Tab-separated table of C-alpha atoms and ligand atoms in Angstrom:
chain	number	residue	atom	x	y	z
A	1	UNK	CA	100.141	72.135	193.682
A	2	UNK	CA	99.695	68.799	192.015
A	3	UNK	CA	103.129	66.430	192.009
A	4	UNK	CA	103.040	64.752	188.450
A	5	UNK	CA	105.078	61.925	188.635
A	6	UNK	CA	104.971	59.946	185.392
A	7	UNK	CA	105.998	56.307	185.182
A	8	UNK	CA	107.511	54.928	188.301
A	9	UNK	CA	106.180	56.794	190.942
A	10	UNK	CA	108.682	55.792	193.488
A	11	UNK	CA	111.474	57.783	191.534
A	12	UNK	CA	111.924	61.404	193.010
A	13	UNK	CA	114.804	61.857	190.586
A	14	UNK	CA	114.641	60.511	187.089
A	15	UNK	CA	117.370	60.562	184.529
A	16	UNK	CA	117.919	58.900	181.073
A	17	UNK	CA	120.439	58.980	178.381
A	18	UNK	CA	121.566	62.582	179.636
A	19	UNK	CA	124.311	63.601	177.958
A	20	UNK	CA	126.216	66.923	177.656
A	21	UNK	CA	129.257	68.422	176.165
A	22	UNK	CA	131.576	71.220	176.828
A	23	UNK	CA	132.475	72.148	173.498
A	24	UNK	CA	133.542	69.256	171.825
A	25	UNK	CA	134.504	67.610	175.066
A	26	UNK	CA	131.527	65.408	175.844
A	27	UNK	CA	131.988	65.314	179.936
A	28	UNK	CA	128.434	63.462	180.623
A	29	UNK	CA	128.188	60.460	177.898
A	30	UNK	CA	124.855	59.060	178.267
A	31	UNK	CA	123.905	58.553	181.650
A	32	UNK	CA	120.620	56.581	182.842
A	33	UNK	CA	119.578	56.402	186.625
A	34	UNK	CA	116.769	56.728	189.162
A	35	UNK	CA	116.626	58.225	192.439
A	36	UNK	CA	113.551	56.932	194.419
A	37	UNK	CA	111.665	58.676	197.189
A	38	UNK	CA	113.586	58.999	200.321
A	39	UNK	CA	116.778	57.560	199.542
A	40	UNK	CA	120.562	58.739	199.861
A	41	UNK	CA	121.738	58.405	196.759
A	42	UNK	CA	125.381	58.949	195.917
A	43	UNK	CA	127.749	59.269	193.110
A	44	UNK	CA	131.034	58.494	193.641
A	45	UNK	CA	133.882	59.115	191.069
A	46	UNK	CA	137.148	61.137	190.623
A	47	UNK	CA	137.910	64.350	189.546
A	48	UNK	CA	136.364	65.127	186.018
A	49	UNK	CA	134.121	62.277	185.892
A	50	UNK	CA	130.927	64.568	184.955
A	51	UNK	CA	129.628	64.890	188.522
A	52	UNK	CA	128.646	68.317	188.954
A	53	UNK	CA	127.937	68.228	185.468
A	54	UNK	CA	125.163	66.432	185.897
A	55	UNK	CA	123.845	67.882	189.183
A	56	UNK	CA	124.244	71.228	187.891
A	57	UNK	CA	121.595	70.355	185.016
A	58	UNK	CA	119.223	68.803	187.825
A	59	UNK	CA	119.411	71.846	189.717
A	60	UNK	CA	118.687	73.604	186.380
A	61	UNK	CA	121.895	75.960	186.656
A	62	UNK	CA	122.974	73.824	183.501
A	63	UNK	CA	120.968	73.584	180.333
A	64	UNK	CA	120.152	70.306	179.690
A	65	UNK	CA	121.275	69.307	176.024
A	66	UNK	CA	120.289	65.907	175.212
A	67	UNK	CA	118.085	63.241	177.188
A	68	UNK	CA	115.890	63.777	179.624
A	69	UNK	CA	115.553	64.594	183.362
A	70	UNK	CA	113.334	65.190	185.580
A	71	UNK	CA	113.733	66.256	189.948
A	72	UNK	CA	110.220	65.834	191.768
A	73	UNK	CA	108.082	64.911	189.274
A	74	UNK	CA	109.126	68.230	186.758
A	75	UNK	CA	111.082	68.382	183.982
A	76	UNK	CA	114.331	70.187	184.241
A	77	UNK	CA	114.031	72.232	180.586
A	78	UNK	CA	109.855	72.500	180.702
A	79	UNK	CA	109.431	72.793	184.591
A	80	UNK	CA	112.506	74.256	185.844
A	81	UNK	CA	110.690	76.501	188.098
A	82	UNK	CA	108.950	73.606	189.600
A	83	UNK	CA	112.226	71.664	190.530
A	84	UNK	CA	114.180	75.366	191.755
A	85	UNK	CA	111.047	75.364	194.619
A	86	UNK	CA	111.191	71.475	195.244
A	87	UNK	CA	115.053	71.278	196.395
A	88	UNK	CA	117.848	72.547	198.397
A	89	UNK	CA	121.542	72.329	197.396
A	90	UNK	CA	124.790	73.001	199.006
A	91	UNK	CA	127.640	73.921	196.045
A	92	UNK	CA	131.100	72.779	195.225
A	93	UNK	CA	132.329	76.298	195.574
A	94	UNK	CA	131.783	78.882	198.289
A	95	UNK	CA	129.122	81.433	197.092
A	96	UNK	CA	128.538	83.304	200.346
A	97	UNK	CA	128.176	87.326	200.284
A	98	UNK	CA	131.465	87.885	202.047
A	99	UNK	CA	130.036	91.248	203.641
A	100	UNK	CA	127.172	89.619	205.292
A	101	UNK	CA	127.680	87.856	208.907
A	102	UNK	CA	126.806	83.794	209.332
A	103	UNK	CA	123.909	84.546	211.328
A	104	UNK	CA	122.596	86.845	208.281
A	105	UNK	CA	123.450	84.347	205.908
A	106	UNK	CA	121.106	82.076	207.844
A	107	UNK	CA	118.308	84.469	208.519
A	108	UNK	CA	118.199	85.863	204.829
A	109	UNK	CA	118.219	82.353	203.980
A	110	UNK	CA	115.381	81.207	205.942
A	111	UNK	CA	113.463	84.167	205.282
A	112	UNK	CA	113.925	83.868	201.153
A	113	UNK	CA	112.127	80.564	201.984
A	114	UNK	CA	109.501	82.033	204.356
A	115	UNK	CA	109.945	80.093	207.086
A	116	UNK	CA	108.044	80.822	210.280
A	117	UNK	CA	110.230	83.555	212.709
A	118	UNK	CA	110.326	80.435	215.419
A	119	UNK	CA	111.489	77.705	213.309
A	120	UNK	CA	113.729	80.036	211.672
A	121	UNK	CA	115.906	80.852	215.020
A	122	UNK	CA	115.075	77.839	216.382
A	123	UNK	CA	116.853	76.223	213.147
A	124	UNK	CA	119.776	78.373	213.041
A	125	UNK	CA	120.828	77.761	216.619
A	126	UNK	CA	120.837	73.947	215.879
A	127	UNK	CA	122.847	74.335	212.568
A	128	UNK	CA	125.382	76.981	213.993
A	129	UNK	CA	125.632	74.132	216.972
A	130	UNK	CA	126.237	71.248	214.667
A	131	UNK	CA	128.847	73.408	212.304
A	132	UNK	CA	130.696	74.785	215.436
A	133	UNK	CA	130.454	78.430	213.963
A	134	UNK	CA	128.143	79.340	217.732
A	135	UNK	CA	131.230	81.734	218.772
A	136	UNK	CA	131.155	83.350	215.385
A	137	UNK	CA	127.987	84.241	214.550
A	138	UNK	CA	128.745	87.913	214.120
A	139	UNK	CA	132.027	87.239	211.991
A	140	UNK	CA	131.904	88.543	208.326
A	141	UNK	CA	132.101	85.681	206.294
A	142	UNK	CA	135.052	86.613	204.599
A	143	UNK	CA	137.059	86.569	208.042
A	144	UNK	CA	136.281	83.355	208.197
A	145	UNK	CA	138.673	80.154	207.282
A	146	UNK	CA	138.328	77.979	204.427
A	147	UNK	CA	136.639	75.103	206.596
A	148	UNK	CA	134.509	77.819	208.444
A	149	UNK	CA	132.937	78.601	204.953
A	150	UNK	CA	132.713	75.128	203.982
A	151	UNK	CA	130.663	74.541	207.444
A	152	UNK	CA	129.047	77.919	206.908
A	153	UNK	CA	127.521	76.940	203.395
A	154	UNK	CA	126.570	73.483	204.984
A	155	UNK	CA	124.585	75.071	207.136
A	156	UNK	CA	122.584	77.131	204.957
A	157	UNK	CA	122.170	74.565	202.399
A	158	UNK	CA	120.336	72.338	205.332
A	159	UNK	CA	118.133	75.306	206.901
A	160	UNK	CA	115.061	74.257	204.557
A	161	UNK	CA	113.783	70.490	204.170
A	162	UNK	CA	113.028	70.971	200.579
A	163	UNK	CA	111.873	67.572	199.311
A	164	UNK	CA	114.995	66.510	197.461
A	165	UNK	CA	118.548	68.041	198.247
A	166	UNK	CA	121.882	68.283	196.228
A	167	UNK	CA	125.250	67.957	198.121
A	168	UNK	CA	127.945	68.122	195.597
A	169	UNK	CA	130.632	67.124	197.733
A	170	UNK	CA	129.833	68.923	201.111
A	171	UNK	CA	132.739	67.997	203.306
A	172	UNK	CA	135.359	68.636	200.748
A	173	UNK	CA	138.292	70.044	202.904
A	174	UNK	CA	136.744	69.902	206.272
A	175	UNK	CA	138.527	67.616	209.464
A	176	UNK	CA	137.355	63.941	209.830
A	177	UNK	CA	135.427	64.454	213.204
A	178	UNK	CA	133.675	67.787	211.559
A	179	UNK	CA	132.912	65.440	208.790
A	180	UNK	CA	131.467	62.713	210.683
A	181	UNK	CA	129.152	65.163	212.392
A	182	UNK	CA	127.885	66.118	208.953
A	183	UNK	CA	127.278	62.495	207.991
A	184	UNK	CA	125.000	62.549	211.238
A	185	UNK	CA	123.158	65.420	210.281
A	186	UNK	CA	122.906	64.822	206.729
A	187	UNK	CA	120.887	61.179	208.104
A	188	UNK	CA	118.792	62.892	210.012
A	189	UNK	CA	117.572	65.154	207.291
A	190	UNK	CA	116.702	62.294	205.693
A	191	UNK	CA	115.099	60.533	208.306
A	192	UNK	CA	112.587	63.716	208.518
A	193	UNK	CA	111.870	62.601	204.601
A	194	UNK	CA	114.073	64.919	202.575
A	195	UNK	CA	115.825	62.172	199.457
A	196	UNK	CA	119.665	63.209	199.040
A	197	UNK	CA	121.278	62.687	196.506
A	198	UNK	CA	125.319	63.496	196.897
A	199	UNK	CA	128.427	64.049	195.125
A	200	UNK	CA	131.661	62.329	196.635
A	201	UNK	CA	134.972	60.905	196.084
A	202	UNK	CA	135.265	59.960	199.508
A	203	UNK	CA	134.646	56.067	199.514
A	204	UNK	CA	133.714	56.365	203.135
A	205	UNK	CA	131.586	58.997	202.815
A	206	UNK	CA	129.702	57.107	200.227
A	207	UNK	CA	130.009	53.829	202.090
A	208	UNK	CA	128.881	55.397	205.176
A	209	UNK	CA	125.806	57.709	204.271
A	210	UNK	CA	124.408	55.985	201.041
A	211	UNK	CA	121.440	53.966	200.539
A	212	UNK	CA	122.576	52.983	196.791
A	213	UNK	CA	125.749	54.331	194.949
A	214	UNK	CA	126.636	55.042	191.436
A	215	UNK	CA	130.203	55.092	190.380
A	216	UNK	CA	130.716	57.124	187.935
A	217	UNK	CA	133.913	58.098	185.803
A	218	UNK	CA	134.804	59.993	182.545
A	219	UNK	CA	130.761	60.620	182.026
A	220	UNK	CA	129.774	57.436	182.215
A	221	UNK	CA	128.153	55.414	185.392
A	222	UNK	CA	130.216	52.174	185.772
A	223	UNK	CA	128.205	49.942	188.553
A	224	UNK	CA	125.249	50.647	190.980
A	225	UNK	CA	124.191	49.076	193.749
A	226	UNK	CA	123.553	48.880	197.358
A	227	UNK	CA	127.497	49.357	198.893
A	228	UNK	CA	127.002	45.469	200.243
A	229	UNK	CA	126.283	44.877	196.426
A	230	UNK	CA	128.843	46.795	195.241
A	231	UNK	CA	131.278	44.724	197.867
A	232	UNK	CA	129.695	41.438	196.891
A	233	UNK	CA	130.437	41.675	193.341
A	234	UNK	CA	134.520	41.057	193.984
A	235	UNK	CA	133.683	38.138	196.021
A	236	UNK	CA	133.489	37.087	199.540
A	237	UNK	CA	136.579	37.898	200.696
A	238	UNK	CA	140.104	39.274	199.539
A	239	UNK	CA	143.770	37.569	200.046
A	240	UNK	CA	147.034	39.656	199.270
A	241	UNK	CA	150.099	37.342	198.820
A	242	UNK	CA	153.618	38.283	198.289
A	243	UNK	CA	155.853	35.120	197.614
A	244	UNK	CA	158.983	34.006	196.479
A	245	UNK	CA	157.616	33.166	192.637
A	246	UNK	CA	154.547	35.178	192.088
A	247	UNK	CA	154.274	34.254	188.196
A	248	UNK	CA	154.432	30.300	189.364
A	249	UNK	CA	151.799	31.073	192.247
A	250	UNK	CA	149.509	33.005	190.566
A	251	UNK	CA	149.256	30.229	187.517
A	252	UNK	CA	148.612	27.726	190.119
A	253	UNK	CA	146.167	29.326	191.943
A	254	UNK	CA	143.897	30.516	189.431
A	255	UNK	CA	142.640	28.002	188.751
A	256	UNK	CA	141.488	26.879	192.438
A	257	UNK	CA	137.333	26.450	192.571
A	258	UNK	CA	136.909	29.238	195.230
A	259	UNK	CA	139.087	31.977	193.426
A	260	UNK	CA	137.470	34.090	190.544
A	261	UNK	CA	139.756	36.742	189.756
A	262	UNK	CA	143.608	37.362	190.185
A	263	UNK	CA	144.879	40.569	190.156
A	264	UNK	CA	148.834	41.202	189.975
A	265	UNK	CA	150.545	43.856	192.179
A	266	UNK	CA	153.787	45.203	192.175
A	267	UNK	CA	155.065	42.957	195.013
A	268	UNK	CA	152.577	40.447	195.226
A	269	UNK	CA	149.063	39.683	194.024
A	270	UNK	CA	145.324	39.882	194.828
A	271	UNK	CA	143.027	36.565	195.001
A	272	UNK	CA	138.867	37.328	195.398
A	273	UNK	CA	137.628	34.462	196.492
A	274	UNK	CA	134.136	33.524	196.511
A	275	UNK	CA	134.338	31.862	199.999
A	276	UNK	CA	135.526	32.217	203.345
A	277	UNK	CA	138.925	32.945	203.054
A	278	UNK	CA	140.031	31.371	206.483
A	279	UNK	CA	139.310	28.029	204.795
A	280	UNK	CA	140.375	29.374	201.228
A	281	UNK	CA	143.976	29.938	202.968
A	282	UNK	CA	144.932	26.934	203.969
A	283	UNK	CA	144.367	25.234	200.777
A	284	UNK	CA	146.452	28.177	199.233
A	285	UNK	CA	149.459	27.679	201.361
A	286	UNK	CA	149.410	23.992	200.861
A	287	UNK	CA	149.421	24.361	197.239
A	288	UNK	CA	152.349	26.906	197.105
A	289	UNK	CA	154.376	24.998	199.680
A	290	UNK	CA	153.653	21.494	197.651
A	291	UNK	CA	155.256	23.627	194.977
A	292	UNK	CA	157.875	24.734	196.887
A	293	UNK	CA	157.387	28.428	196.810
A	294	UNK	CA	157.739	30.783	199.939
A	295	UNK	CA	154.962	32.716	201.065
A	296	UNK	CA	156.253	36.187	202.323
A	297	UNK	CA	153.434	38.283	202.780
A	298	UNK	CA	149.598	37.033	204.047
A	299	UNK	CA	146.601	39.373	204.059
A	300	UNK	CA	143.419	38.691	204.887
A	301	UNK	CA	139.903	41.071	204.482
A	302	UNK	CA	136.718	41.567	202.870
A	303	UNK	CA	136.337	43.859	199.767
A	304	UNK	CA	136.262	47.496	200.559
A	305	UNK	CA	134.860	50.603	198.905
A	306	UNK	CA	137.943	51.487	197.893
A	307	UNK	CA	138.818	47.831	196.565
A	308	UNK	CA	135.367	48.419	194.183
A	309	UNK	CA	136.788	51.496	192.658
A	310	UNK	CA	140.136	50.071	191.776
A	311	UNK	CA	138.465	47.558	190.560
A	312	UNK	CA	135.827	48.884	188.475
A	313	UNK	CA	137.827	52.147	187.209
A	314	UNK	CA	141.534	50.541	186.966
A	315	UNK	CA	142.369	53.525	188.944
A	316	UNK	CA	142.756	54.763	192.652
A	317	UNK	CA	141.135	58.039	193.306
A	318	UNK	CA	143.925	59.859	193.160
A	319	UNK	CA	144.115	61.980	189.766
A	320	UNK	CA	146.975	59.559	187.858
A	321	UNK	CA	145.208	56.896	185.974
A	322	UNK	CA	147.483	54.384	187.554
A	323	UNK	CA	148.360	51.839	184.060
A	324	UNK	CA	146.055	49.264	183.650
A	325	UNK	CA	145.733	46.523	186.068
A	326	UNK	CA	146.555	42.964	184.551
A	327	UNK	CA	142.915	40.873	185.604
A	328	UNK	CA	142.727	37.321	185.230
A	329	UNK	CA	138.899	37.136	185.077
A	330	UNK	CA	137.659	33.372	185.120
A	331	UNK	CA	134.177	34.253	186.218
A	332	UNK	CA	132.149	37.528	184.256
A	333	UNK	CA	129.239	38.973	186.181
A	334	UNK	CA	126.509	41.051	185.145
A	335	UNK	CA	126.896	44.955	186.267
A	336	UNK	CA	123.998	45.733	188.419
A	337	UNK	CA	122.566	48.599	187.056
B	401	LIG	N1	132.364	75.111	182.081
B	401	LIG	C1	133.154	74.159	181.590
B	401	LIG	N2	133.823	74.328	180.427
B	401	LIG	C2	134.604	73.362	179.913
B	401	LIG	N3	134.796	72.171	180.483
B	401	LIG	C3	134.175	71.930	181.655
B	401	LIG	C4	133.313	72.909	182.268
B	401	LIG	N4	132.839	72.390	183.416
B	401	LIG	C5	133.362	71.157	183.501
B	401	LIG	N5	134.162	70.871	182.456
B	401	LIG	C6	134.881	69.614	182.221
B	401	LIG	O1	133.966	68.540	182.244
B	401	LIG	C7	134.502	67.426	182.955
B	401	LIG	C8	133.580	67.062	184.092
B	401	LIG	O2	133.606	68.120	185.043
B	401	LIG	P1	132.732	68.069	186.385
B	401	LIG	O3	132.917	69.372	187.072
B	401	LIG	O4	131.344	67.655	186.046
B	401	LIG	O5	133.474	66.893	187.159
B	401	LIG	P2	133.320	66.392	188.677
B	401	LIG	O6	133.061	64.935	188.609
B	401	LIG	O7	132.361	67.234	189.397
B	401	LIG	O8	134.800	66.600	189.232
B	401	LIG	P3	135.304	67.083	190.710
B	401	LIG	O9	135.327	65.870	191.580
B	401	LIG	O10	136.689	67.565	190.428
B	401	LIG	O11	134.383	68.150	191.184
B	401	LIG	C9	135.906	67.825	183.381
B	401	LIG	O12	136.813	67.320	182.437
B	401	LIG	C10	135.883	69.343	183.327
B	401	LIG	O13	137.134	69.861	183.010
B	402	LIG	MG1	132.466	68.505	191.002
């Protein structure tokens, strides 16, 4: 079996211009990206923003309706049998046969993807280990609880080490250690050569596990990069003021050398400053106290995940589309893309 990777041959996943509408609700609007060859590759984004849309056309569950796509060298529309025998993929929603039992959920698994006797067992006694289901291996899966399932369909979906495999948000519900553990695992698979390419809107999951992220919202991917990248692109670090003018302070300090955006809050306001902000501050205060106003409130840190969302989307993850931020932007910068 010949791998026919056109182009780029460092992409394992290739994907331009893909769009696709449900009805006419367009939820993927033109989306361009490239997974390469052993990488964990995430997209991050909130509820709605076209992610399982687009994995379930890589998978080849979803027709593909305009622009092209292609998962291990195959086309998605031409090759789809090709791509079905090169991956693995753990769903957003529990599909397991509720009157089987986990182990036989494992074995049939295992077996559909003839996998030696040995390395079968020996691979289901590691997974039931690592998903904590050991005492329940004899349970019908519909006895189990939500998070068992969850764990349960983790587990089968990492049984094989097909060469590229789809997590559309695998630890969706589950506790933070049991999630941690997964993050673990998930590495290692990918250490042993499988590429991953993940759904989230978990900013530390994506943080965490990814090698490059896309953010991605209402069908449309926002900013890529490395998660450093990603950081980098608000500036070095980030001060949060609260004072007793914040319309006075925030015209005074926007125009200081080392700040390139102001952002206002409902208390106080956001600086990103392109240096180090324990040298940026004292300038600050000086400058507000020269003016006499008050500082109140003083915080300190470097950009977060969650910071790029907000940033990039105007909203926090939760579902609200919080009203749009007012940004004072004095520098642009090119989206890495
Ligand atoms: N079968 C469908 N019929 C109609 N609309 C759909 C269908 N599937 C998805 N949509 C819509 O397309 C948009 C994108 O959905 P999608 O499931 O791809 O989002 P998502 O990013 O995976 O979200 P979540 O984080 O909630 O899983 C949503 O507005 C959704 O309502
Ligand atoms: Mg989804």
């Amino acid at each position: 079996m010949s791998e026919q990777v056109h182009g780029n041959d460092q992409a394992i996943i290739s994907v331009e211009n893909l769009e696709h509408s449900y009805g006419e609700f367009k939820a993927v609007d033109g989306i361009s990206f490239t997974v390469k060859k052993g990488e964990i590759f995430s997209f991050l984004g909130p509820n709605g923003a076209g992610k399982s849309t687009v994995i379930n056309i890589l998978i080849t569950l979803l027709a593909k309706q305009k622009g092209n796509a292609s998962v291990a060298g195959y086309d998605v529309t031409n090759d789809a049998q090709k791509v079905r025998e090169s991956i693995g993929i753990v769903f957003q929603d529990i599909t397991l046969d509720r009157d089987m039992t986990v182990w036989e959920i494992l074995e049939f698994h295992g077996r559909l993807y003839n996998m030696p006797r040995e390395e079968r067992k020996k691979r289901i006694d590691e997974l039931l280990t690592l998903v904590q289901l050991d005492a329940k291996k004899d349970e019908r899966t519909k006895n189990l609880s939500g998070g068992m399932k969850r764990r349960l369909e983790i587990a089968r979906g990492l049984m094989t080490r097909p060469k590229v495999l789809f997590l559309d948000e695998p630890t969706i519900g589950l506790d933070p250690q049991t999630r941690m553990r997964m993050w673990e695992y998930i590495k290692g698979v990918n250490n042993e050569g499988t590429t991953i390419f993940l759904t989230t809107h978990y900013m530390d999951e994506a943080d965490q596990l990814s090698d490059r992220i896309s953010i991605i919202d209402q069908g449309k991917i926002i900013i890529s990069g490395t998660s450093w990248q990603l950081k980098n692109t608000l500036g070095r670090d980030i001060i949060y003021l609260e004072t007793s003018n914040n319309d006075a302070a925030v015209r005074l300090l926007q125009d200081l050398p080392s700040v390139h955006n102001v952002k206002t809050k409902t208390k106080g306001f956001v600086l990103m400053v392109t240096e180090d902000g324990t040298k940026v501050l004292p300038v600050i205060i000086d400058t507000l106290r020269n003016a006499g106003i008050d500082s109140t409130t003083i915080n300190l840190k470097k950009p977060s995940m969650d910071d790029v969302f907000v940033f990039y989307t105007g909203k926090d993850l939760r579902d609200e589309p919080a009203g749009k931020p007012v940004v004072i932007l004095k520098k642009t910068w090119r989206a890495m893309r």
